[in-house]
CSV table of C-alpha atoms in Angstrom, one decimal:
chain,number,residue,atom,x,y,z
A,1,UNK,CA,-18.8,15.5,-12.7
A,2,UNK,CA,-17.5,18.8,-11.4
A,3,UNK,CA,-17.3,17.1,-7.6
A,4,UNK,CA,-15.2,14.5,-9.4
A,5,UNK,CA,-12.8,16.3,-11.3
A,6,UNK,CA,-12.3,18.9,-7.8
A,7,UNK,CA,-11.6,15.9,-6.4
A,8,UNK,CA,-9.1,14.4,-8.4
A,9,UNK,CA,-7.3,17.8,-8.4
A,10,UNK,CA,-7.0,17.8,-4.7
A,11,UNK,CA,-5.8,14.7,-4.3
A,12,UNK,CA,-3.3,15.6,-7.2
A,13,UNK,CA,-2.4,18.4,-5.2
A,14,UNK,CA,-2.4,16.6,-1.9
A,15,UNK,CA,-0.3,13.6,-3.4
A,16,UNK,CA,2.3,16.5,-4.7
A,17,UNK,CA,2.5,18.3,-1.4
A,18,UNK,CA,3.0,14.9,1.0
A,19,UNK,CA,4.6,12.4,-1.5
A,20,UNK,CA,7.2,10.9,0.3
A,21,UNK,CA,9.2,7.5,1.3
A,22,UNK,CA,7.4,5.8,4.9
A,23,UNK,CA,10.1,3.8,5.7
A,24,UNK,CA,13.7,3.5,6.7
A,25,UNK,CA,13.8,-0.3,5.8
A,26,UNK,CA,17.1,-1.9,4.5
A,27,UNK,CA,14.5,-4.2,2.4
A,28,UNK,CA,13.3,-1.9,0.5
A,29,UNK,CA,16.6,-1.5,-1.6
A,30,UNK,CA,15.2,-4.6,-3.7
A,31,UNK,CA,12.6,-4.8,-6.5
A,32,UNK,CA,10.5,-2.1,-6.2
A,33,UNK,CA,10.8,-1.3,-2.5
A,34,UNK,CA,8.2,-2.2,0.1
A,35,UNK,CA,4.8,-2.9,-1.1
A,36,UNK,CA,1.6,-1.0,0.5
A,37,UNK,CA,-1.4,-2.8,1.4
A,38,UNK,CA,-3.6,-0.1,-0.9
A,39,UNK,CA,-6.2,-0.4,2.2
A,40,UNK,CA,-7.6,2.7,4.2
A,41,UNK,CA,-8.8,3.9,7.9
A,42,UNK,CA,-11.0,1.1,8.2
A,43,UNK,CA,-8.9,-1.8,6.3
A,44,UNK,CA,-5.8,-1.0,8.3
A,45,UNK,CA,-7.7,-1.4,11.9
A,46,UNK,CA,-8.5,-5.0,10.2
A,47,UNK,CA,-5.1,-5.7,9.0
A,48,UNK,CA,-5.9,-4.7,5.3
A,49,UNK,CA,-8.7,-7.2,4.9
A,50,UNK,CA,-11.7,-5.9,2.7
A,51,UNK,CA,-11.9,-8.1,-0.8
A,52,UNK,CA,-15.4,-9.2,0.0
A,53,UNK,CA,-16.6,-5.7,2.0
A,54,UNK,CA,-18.9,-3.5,0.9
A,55,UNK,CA,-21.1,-0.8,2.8
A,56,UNK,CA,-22.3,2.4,1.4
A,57,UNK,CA,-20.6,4.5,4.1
A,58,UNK,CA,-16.9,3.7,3.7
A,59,UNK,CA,-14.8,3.8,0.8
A,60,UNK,CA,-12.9,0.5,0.0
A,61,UNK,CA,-10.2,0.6,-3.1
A,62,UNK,CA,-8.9,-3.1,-2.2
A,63,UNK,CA,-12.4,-4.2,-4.8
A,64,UNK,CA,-13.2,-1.5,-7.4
A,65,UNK,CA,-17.1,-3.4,-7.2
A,66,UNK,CA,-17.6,-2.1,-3.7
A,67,UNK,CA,-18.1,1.3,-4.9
A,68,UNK,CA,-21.8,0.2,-6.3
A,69,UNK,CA,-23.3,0.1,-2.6
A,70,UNK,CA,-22.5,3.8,-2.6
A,71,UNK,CA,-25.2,6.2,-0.5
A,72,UNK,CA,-27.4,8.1,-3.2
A,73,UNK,CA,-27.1,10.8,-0.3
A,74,UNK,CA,-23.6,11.4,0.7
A,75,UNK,CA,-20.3,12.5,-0.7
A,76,UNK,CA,-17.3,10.3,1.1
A,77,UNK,CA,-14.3,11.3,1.8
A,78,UNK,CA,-11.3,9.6,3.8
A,79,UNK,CA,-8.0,10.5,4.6
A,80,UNK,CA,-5.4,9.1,6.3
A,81,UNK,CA,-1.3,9.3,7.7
A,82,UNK,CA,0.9,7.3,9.4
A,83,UNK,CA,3.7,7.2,12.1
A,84,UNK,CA,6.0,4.0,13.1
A,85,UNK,CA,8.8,2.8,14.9
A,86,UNK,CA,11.0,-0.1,13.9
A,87,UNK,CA,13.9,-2.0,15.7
A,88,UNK,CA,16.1,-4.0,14.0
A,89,UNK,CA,18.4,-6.8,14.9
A,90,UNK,CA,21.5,-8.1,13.1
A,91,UNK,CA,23.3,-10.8,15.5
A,92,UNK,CA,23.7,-8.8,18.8
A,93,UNK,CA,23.4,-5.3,16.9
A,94,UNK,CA,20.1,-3.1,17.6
A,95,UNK,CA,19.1,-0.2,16.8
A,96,UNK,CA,16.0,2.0,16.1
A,97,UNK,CA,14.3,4.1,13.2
A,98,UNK,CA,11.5,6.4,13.1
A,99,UNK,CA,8.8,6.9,10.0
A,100,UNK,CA,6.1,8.0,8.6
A,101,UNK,CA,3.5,11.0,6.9
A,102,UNK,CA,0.6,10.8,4.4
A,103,UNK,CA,-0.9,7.7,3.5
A,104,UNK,CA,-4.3,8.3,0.9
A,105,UNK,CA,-6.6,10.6,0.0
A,106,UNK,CA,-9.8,8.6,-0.9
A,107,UNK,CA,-13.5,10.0,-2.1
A,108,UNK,CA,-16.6,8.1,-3.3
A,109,UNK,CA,-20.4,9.3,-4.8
A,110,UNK,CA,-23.2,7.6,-6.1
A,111,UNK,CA,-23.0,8.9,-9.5
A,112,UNK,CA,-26.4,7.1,-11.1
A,113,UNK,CA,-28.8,4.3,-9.9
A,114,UNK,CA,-26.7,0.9,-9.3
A,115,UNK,CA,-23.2,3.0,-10.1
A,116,UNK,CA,-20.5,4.6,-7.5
A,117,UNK,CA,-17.7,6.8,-8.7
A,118,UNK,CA,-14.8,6.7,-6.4
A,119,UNK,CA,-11.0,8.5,-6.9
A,120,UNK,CA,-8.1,9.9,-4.7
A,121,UNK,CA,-4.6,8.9,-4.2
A,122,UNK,CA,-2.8,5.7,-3.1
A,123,UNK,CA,0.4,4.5,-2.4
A,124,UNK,CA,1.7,1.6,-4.4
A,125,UNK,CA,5.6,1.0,-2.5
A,126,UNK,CA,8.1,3.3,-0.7
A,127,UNK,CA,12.1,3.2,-0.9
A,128,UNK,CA,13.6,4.8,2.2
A,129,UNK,CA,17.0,3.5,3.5
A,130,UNK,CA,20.6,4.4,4.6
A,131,UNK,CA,23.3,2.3,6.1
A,132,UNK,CA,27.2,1.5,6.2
A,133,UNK,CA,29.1,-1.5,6.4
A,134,UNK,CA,33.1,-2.0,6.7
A,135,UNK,CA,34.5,-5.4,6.0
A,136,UNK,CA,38.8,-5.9,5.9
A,137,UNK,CA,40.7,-6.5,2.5
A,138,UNK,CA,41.9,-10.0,2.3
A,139,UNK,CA,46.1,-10.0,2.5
A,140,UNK,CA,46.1,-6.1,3.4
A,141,UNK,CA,45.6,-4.1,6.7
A,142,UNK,CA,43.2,-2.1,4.6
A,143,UNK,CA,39.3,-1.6,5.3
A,144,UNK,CA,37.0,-1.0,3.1
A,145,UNK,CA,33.5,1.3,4.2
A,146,UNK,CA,30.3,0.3,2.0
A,147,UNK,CA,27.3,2.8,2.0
A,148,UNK,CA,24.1,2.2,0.8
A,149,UNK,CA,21.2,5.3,0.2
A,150,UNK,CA,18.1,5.1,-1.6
A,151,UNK,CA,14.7,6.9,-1.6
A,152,UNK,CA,11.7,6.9,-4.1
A,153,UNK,CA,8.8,4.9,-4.5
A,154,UNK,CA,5.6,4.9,-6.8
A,155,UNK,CA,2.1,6.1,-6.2
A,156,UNK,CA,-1.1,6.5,-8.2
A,157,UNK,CA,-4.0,8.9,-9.2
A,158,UNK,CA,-6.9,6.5,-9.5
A,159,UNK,CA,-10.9,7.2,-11.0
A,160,UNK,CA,-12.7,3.9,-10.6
A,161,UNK,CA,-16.5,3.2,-11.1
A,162,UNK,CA,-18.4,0.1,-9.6
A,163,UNK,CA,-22.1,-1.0,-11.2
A,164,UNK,CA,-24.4,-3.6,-9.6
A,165,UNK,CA,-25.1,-5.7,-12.7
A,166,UNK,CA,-28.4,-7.5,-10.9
A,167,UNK,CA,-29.1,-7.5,-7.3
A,168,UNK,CA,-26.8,-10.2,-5.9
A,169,UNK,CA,-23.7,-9.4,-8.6
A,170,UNK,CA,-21.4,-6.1,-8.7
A,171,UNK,CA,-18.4,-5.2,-11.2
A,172,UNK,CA,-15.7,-3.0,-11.1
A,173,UNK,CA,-12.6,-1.6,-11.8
A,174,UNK,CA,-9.9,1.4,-11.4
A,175,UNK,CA,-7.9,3.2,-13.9
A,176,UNK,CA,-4.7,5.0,-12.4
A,177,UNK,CA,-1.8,7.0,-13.6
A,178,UNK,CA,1.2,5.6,-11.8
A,179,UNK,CA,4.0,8.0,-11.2
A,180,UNK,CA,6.9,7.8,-9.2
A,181,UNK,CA,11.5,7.7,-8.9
A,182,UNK,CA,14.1,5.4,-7.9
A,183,UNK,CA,17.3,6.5,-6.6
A,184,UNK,CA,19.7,4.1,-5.4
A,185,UNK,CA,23.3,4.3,-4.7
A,186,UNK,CA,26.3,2.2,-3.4
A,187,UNK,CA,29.8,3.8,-2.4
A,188,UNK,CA,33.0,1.8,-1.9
A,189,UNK,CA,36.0,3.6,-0.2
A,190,UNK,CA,38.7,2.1,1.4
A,191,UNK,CA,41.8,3.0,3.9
A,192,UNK,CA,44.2,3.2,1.0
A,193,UNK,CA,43.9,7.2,0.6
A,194,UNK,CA,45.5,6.8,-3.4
A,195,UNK,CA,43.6,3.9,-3.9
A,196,UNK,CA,40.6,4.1,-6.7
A,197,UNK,CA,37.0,3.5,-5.3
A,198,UNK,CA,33.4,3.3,-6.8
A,199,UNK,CA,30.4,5.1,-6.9
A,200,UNK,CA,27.5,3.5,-8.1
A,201,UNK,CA,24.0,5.5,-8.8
A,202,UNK,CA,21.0,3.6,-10.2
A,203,UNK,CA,17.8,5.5,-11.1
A,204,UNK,CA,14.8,5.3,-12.9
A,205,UNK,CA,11.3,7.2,-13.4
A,206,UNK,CA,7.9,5.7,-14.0
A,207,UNK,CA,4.8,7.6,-16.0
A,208,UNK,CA,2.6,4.7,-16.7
A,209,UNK,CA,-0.8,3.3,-16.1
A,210,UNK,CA,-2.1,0.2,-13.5
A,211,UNK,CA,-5.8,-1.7,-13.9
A,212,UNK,CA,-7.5,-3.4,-11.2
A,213,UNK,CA,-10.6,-5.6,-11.4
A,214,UNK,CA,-13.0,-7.0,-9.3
A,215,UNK,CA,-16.2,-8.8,-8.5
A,216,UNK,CA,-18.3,-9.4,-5.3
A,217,UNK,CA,-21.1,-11.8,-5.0
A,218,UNK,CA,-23.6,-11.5,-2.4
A,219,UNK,CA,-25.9,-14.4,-1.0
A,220,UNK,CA,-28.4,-14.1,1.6
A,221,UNK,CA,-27.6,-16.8,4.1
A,222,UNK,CA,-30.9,-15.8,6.8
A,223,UNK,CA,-32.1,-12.9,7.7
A,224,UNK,CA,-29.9,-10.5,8.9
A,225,UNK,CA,-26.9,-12.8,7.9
A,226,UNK,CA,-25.0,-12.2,4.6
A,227,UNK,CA,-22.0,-13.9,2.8
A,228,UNK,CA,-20.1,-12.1,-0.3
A,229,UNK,CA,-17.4,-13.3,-2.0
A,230,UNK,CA,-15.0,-11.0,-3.8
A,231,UNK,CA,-12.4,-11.3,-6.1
A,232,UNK,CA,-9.8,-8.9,-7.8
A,233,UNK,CA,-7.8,-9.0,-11.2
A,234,UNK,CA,-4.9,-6.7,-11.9
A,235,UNK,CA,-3.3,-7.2,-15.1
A,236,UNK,CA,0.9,-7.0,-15.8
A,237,UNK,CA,2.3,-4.8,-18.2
A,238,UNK,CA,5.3,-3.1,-19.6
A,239,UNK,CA,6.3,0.4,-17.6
A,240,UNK,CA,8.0,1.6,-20.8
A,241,UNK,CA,10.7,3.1,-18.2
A,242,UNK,CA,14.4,2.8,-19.2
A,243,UNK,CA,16.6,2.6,-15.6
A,244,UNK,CA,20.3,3.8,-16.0
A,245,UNK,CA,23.4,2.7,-13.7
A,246,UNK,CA,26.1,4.8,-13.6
A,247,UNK,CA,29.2,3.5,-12.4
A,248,UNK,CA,32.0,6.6,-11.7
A,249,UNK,CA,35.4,5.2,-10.7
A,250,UNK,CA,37.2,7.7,-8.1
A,251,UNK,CA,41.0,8.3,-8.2
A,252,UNK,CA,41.6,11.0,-5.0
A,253,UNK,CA,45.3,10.7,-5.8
A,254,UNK,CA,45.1,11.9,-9.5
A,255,UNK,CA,41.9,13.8,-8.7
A,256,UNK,CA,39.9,12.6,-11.9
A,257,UNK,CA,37.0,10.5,-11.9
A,258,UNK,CA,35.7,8.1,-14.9
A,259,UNK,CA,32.1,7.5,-15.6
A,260,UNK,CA,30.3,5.0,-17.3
A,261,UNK,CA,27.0,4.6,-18.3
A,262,UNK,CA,24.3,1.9,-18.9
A,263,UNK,CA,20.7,2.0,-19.6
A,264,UNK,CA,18.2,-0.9,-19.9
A,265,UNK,CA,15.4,-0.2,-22.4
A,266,UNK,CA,12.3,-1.0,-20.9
A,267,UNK,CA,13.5,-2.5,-18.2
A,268,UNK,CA,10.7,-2.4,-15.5
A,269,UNK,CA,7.4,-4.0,-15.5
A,270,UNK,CA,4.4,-4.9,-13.2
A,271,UNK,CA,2.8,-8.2,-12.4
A,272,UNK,CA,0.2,-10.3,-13.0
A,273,UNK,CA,-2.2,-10.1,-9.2
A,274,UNK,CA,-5.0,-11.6,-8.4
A,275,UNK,CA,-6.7,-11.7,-5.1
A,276,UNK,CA,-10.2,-13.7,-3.4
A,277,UNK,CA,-11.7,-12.4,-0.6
A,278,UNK,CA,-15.0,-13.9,1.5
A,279,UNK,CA,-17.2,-12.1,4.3
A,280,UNK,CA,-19.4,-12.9,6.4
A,281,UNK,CA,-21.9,-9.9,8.6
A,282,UNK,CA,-24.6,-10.3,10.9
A,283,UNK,CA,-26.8,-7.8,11.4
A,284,UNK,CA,-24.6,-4.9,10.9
A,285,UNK,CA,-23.6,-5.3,14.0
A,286,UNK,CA,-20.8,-8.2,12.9
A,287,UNK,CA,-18.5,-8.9,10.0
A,288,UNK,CA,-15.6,-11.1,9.6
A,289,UNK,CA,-13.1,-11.2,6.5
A,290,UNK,CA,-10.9,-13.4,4.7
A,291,UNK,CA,-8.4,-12.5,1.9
A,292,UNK,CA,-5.8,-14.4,-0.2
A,293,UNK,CA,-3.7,-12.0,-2.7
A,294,UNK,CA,-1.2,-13.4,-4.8
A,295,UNK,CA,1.4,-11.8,-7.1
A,296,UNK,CA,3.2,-13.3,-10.1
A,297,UNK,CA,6.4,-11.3,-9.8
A,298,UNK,CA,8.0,-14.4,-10.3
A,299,UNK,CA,7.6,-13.7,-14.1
A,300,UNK,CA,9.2,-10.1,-13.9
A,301,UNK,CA,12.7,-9.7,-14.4
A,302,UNK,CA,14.6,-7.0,-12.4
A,303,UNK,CA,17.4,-4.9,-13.4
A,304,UNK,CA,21.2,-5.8,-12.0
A,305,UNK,CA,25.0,-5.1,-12.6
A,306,UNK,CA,25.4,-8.9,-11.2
A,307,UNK,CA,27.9,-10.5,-13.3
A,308,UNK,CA,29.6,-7.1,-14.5
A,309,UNK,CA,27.1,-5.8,-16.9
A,310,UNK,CA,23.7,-3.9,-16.3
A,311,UNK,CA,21.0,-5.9,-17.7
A,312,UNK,CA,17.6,-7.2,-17.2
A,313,UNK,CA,17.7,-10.6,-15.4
A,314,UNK,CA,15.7,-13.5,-14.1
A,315,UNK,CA,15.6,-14.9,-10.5
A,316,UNK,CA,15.9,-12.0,-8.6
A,317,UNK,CA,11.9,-11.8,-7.5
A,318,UNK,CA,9.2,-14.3,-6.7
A,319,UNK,CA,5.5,-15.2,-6.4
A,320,UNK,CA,4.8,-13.5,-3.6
A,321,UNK,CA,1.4,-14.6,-1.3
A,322,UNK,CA,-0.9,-12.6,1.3
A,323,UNK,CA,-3.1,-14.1,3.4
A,324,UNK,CA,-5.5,-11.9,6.1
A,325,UNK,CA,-8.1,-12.3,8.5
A,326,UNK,CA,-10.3,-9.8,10.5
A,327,UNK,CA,-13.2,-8.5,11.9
A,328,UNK,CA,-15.5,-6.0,13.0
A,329,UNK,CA,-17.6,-5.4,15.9
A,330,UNK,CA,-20.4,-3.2,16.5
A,331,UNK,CA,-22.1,-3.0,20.2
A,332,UNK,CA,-25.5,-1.7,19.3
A,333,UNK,CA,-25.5,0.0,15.8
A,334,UNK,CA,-29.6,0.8,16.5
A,335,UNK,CA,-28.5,2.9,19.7
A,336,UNK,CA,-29.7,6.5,19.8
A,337,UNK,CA,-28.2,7.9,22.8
A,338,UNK,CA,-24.6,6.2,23.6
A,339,UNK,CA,-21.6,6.7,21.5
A,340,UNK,CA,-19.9,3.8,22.5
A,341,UNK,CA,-22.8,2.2,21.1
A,342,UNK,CA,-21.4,3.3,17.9
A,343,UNK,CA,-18.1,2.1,18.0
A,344,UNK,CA,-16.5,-0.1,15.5
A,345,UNK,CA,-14.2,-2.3,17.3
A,346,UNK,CA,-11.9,-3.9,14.9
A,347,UNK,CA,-8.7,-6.7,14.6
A,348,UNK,CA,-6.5,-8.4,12.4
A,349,UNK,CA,-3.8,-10.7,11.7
A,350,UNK,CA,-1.7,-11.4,8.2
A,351,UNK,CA,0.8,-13.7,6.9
A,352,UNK,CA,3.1,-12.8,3.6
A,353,UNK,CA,5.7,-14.2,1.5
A,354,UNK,CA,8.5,-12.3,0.1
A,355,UNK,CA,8.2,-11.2,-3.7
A,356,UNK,CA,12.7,-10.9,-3.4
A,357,UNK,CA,15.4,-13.1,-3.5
A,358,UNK,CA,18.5,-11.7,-1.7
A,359,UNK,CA,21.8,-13.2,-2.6
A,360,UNK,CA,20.0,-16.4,-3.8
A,361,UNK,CA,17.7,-16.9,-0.5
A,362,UNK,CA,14.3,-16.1,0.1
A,363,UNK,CA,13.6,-12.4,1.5
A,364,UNK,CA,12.1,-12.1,5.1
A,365,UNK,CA,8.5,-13.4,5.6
A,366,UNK,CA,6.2,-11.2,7.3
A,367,UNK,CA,3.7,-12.4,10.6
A,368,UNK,CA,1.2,-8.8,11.8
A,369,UNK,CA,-1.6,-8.1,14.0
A,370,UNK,CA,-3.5,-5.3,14.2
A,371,UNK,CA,-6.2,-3.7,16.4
A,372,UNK,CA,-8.0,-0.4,15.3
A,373,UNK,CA,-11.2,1.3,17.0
A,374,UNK,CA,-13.7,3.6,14.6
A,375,UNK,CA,-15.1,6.1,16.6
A,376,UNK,CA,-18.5,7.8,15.2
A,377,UNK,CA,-18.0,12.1,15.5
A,378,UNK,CA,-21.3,13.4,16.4
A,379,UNK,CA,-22.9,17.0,16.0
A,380,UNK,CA,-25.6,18.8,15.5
A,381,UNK,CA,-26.0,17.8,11.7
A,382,UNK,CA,-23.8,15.0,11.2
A,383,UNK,CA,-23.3,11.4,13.0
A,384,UNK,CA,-22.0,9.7,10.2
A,385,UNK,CA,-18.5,10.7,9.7
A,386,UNK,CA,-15.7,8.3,11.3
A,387,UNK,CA,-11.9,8.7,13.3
A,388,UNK,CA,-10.2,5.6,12.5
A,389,UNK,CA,-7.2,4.9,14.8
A,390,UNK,CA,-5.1,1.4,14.3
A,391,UNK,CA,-2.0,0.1,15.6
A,392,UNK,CA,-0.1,-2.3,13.9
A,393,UNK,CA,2.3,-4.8,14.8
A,394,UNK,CA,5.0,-6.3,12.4
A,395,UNK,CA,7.5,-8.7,12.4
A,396,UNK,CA,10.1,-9.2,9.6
A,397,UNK,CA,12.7,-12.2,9.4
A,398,UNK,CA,14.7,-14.7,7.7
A,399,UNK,CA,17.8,-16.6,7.8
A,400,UNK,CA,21.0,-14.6,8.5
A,401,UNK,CA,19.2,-11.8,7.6
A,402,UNK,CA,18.4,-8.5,9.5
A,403,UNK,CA,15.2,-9.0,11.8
A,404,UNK,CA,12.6,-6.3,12.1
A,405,UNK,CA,9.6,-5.9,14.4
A,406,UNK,CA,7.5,-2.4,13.5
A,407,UNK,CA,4.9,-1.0,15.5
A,408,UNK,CA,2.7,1.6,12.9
A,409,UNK,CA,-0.3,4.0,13.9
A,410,UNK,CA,-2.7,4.7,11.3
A,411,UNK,CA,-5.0,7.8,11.8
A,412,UNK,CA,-7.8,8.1,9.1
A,413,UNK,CA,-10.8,10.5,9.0
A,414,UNK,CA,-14.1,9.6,7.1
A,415,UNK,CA,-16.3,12.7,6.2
A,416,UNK,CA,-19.4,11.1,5.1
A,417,UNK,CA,-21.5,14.4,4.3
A,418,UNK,CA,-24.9,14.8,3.1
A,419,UNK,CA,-24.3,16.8,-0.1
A,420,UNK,CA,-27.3,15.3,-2.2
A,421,UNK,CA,-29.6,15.8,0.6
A,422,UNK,CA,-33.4,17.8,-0.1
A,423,UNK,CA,-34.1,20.2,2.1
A,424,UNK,CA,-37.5,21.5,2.9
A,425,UNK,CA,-38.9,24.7,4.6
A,426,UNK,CA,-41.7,24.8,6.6
């Protein structure tokens, strides 16, 4: 129990010291900004498939019920940042951003027969953007600048348990403290130096809690083959959070400003997800995933001083839908003498629906591949710990909307140690 609790503190501390918005996306001004994947080292290399894996060397927080095959021998940890450039497009515009920095802080332990602990930190979405537009006044020479700024996003401290109910049948789930701001702003300023413009701030902070489910199933199909299916449940609630909008109206030639302020009483909330996952493995050597996640955001409304007034309203997100495939491969896991051997040699590809609607027309959809390696780090006393290195490609489009294509690195480390280990003297 001491282990555990150290651990939760550094990752508290680690989530405090590295917290920060990784990405520069225009998208991410809607909802709740872009959404993480909630995978790690290995996950990522796969495209963020992992519903239906389980192995007592890794830790996987995609299915809470994973954590039962935990090593009675070993204390896990895994760690991970990233680093990514995306181009976008907008008709024959183009240009470049840069992003990135801490990821997760993951840990797992067997903490009785049939029962793995696990806790750390994840990332649940990200709000990182800045841009300008101008546009002319209709009947003036006048121009009018727009600027849009935002920065925020939500993360969560998570303690999770999974217990292996009989030998084919495992149950799970995680309990996390979800904290995170939101700090969005519009500014209007036209030509007309004793004209009035309009500042517009929208905020909001979240202290709340998020539970995740899950289930995996695991049938012999021969030996050395084995299919498990898995399945997640995360249920929606209330965030109790109260987001404010205020609007400031700017006079430069009277030098005064006038504020106004609105507040929606609980005014955010999260969805109703569910997600199935199936794998297959063959001698640990090979496994191949498959995972479906859906989200109900559909029933959530958002938010928005549409229409004049800041309220809560309907329409402005969607059930969104993931789909992801990938696979591991193994050369010779029984090798004793070549590294290579060892290496995990992993790829991925992903489809995803928008959970957005922007100006009443679907958000981008999202098409990625990814290609990771897992390289074993080998000493004297230790050939079980991991470096995970993926790259990920990303491409992000819709109709008369901006068009993004992201490459990402991913860089986790796995420190599988032997903390529960008897040693003898001879």
């Amino acid at each position: 129990m001491n282990r555990i609790i150290g651990g939760l503190v550094l990752s508290a501390i680690t989530a405090t010291a590295f917290a920060q918005s990784s990405t520069n996306s225009p998208y991410s001004q809607f909802g709740y900004g872009d959404l993480t994947d909630q995978g790690v080292g290995f996950n990522k290399g796969m495209n963020g498939v992992g519903l239906a894996f389980r192995k007592g060397n890794e830790v996987n927080p995609l299915n809470p019920a994973s954590y039962s095959a935990a090593d009675s021998l070993t204390m896990i940890f895994d760690a991970g940042l990233s680093g990514q450039i995306t181009n976008f497009k907008e008709g024959s515009t183009r240009f470049n951003g840069k992003g990135g920095g801490f990821d997760y802080v993951v840990g797992l332990l067997r903490a009785a027969k049939n029962l793995g602990v696990s806790f750390g930190v994840l990332p649940y979405s990200n709000v990182g953007y800045k841009y300008s537009t101008t546009s002319s006044i209709p009947g003036s020479q006048a121009i009018q600048s727009s600027t849009y700024e935002g920065d925020g996003g939500m993360h969560q401290l998570f303690l999770g348990a999974g217990f292996r109910i009989f030998k084919p049948l495992s149950v799970g789930f995680n309990a996390a403290y979800l904290w995170g701001e939101f700090d969005r702003s519009f500014t209007g300023v036209t030509s007309i130096s004793s004209a009035k413009y309009l500042v517009k701030q929208y905020s909001a902070s979240v202290r709340n809690y998020k539970l995740d489910f899950g289930m995996q199933y695991e049938q012999k199909l021969g030996k050395g083959d084995l299919l498990t299916l898995g399945a997640t449940y995360s249920p929606g609630h209330s965030l109790k959070t109260d987001p404010t909008c205020r609007i400031i109206s700017v006079n430069t030639s009277a030098s005064q400003n006038d504020t106004t302020s609105y507040v929606v009483h609980d005014g955010l909330s999260l969805p109703t997800a569910y997600g199935f996952g199936l794998a297959y493995s063959h001698h640990d050597k090979l496994r191949v995933g498959a995972d479906l996640q859906v989200q109900k955001w559909g029933s959530v409304d958002m938010p928005s001083d549409e229409g004049g007034t800041y309220a809560l309203r309907s329409g402005l997100l969607k059930d969104s839908y993931r789909a992801n495939l990938g696979a591991e491969w193994i050369p010779n896991p029984q090798s004793t003498r070549h590294v290579l051997s060892h290496v995990r040699y992993r790829i991925g590809a992903g489809y995803a629906t928008p959970y957005y609607n922007i100006n009443g027309q679907d958000g981008p959809k999202e098409l990625s591949l990814s290609l990771g390696f897992g390289i074993p780090i080998m000493n004297a006393y230790n050939n079980r710990s991991f470096l995970n290195i993926s790259g990920q490609w990303s491409h992000r489009s819709a109709d008369n909307l901006i068009t993004e294509n992201t490459f990402r690195i991913n860089i986790g480390l796995t420190f599988n140690e032997r903390w529960f280990s008897k040693w003898k003297v001879e």
